[in-house]
Structures are given as C-alpha cells and as structure tokens.
Coordinates of N, CA and C in Angstrom, one line a residue:
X1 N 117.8 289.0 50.1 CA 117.0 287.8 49.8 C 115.9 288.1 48.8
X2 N 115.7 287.9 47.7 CA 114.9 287.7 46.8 C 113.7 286.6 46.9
X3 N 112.3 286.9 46.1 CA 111.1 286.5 46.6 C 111.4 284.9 45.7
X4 N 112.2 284.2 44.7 CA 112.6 282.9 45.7 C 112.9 282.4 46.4
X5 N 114.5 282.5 47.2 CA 114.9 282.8 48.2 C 113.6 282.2 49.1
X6 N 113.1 283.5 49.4 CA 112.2 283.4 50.8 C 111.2 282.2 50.6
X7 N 110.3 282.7 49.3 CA 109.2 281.4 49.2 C 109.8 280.2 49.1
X8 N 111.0 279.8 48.9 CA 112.0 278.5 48.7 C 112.0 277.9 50.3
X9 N 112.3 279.2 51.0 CA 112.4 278.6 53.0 C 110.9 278.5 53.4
X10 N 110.3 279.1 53.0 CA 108.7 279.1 53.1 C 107.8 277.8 52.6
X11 N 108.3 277.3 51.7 CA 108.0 275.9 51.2 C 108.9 274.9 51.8
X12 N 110.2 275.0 52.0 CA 110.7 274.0 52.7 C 110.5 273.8 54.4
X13 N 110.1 275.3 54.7 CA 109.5 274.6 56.6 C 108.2 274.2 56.1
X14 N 107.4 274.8 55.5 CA 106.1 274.3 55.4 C 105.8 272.1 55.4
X15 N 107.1 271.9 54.1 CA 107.0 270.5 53.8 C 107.4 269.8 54.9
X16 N 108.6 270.6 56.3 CA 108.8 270.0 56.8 C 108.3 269.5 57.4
X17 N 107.5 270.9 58.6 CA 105.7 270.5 59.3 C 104.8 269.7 58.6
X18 N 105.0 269.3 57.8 CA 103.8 268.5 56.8 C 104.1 267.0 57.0
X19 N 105.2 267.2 56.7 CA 106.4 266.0 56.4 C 106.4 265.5 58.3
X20 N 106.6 266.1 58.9 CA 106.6 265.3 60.6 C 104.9 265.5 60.9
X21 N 103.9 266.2 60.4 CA 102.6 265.4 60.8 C 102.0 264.1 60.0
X22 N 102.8 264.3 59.0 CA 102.4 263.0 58.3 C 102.9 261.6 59.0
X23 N 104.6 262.1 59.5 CA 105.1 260.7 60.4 C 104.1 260.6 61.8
X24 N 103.9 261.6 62.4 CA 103.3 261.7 64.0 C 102.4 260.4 63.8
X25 N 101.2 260.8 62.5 CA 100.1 260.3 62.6 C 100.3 259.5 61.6
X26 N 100.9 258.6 61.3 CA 101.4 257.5 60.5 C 101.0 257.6 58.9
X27 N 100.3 258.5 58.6 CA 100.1 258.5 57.4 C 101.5 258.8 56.2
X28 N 102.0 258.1 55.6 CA 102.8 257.7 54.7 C 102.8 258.8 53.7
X29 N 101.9 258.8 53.0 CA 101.5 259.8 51.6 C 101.9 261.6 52.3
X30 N 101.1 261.0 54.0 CA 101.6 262.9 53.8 C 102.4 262.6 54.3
X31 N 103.5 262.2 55.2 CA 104.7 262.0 54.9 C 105.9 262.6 53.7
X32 N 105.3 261.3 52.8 CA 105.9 261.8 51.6 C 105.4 262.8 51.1
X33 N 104.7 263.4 50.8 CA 104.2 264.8 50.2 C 105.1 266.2 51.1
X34 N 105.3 265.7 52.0 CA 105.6 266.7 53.1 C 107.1 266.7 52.6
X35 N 107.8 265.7 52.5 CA 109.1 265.5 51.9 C 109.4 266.4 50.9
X36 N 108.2 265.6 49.5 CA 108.4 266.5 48.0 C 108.7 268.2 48.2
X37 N 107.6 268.4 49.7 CA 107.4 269.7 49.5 C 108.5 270.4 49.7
X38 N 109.1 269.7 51.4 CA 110.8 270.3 51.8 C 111.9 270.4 50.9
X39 N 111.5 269.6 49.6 CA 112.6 269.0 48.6 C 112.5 270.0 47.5
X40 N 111.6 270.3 47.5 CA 111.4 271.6 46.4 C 111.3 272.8 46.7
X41 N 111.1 273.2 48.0 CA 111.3 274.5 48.4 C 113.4 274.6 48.7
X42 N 113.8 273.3 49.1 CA 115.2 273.3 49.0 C 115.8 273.8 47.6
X43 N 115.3 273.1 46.8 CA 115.2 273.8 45.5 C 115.4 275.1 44.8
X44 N 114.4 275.6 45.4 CA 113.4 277.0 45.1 C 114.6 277.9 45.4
X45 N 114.8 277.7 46.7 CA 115.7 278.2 47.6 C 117.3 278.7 47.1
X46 N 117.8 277.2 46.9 CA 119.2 277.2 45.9 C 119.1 278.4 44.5
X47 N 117.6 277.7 44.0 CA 117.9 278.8 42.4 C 117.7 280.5 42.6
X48 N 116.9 281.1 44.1 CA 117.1 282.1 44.3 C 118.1 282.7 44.5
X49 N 119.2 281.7 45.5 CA 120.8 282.4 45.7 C 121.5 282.1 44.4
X50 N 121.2 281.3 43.9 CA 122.4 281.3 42.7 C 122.1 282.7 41.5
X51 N 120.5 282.7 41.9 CA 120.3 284.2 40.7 C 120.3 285.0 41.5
X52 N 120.9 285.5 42.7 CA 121.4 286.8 43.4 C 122.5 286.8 42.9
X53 N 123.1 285.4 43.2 CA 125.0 285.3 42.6 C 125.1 285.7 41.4
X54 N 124.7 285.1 40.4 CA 124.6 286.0 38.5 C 124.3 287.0 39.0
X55 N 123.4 287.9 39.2 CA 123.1 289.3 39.5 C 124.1 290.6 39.5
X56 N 125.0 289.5 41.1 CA 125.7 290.2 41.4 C 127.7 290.1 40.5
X57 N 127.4 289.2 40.2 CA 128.4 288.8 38.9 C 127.8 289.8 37.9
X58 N 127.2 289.8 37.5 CA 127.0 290.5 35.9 C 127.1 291.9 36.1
X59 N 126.8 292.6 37.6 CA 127.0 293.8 37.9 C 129.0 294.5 37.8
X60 N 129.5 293.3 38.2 CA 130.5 293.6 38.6 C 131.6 293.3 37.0
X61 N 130.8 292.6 36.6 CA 131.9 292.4 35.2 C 131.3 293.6 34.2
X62 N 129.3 294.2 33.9 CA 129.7 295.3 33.4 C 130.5 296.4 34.2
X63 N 130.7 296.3 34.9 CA 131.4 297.6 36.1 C 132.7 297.5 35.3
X64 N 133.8 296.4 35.2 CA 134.7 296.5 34.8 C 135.1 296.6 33.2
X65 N 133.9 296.0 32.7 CA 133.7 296.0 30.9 C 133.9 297.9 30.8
X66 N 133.2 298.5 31.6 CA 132.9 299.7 31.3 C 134.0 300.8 31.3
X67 N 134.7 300.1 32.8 CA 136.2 301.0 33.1 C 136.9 300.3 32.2
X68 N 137.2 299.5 32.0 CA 138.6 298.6 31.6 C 138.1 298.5 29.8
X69 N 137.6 299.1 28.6 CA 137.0 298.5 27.5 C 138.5 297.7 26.8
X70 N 139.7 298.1 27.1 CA 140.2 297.5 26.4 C 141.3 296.2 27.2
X71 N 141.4 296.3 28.1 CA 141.7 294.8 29.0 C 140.7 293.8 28.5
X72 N 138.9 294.4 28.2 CA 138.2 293.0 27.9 C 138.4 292.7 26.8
X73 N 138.8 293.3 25.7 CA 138.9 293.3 24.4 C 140.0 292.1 24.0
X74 N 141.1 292.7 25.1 CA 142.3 291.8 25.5 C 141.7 290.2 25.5
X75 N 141.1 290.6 26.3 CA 140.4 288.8 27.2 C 139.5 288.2 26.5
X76 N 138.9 288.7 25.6 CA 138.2 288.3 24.8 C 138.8 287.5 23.7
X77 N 139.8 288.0 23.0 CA 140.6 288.2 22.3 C 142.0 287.0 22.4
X78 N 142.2 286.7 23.8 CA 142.7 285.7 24.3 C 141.7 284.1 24.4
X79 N 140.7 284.8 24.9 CA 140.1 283.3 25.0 C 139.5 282.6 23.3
X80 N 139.3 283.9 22.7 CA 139.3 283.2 21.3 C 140.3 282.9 20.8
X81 N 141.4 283.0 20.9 CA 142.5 282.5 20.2 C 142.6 280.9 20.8
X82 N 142.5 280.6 22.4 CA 143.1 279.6 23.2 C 141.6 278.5 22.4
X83 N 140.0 279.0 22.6 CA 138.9 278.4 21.7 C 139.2 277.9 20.1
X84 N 140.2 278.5 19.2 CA 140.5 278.6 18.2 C 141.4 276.9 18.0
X85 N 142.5 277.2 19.2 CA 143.2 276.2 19.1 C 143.0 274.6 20.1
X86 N 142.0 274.9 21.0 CA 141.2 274.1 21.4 C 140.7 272.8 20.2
X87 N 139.6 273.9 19.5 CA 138.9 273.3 19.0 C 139.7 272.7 17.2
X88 N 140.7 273.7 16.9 CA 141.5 273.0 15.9 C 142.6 271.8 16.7
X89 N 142.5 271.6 17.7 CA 143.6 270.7 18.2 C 144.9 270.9 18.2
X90 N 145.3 272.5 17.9 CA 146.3 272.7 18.2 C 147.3 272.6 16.9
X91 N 147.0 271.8 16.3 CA 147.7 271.5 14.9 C 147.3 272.7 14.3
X92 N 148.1 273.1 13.1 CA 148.1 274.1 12.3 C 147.1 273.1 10.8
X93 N 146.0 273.9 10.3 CA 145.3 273.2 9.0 C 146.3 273.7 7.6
X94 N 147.2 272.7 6.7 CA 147.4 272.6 5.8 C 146.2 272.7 4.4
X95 N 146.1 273.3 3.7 CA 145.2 273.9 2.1 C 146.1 273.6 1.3
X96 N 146.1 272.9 0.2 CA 146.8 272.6 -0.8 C 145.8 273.1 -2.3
X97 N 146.5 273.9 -2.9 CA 145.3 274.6 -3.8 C 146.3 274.1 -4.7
X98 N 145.6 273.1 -5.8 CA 146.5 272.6 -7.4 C 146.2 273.5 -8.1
X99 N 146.6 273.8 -9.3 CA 146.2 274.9 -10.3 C 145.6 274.2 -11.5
X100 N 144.5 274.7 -11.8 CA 143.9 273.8 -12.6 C 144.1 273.6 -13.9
X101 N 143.7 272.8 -14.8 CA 144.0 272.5 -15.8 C 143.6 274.1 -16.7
X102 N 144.6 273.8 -18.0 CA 144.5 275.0 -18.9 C 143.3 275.1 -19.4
X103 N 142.7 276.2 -19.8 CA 141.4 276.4 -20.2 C 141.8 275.5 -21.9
X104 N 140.6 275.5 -22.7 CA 141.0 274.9 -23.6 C 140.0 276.1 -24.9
X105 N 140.5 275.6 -25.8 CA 139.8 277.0 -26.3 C 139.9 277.7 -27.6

C-alpha cells in the first residue's frame, strides 16, 4: 500500500464520520462536505492502486524487454506495421511522378 493508497482510506473514513455527523445533527453543508471528503479520498485511493498497478507493469515488461530484446523488437515491429495500416486504411498510396517538361536552352 503506498502513501496514497492509505491517505485515500484516511480521507474517505474521515469524510465519512464527517459526513454522518453532519446528518446526526442536521447540518446539511457538513453533511455535504463530509460527502466531498469520502468522494475524494475514494479517489485518492483508486489513483494509489492504479500507480501500484503501472509500477508493477513497467517492472515486469522491463524484466521481459531485458531477457527477450528481440521478441520486443518483434512486437514493436508488428504493431507498427498493424499502426501503419490502421492509419493509411489499409489501402496501398499510389505516387504518380510525370516527367517534366524538356529543359529549354
């Protein structure tokens, strides 16, 4: 758990407690504030696990970049071609070069 992660659950019980003293005692604003708070430590929380997840992704693909250098070269090499024809639509581009007129002289 990384120090989002934690301060993400740390702000989301906090807003919660905030968030049910604000209902107890009918005040509205903390109420809502108590909400914002649960809603952004929810937040906080998600972008900590998702940057453990890259972390632990980027670990494991240089791990394999390193053993494997020429499988990625492979895959690289593939997805630029498949990007290539993606983005030309697949059709092949026709150049028609005229020859120009004779110099004159």
């Amino acid at each position: 758990m990384n120090n989002d992660s934690f301060e993400g659950d740390l702000r989301q019980g906090l807003g919660a407690a905030e968030s049910a003293v604000g209902e107890a005692t009918g005040d509205v604003a903390l109420h809502l504030r108590g909400k914002a708070h649960e809603f952004a430590g929810r937040v906080q929380s998600a972008y900590g696990q998702a940057k453990e997840q890259a972390e632990v992704t980027a670990d494991t693909v240089d791990a394999f970049v390193n053993e494997k250098p020429y499988v990625t070269a492979a895959i690289a090499m593939a997805v630029g071609v498949a990007f290539g024809f993606v983005l030309g639509l697949g059709r092949p581009k026709v150049i028609i070069i005229r020859p120009s007129a004779a110099p004159r002289g």
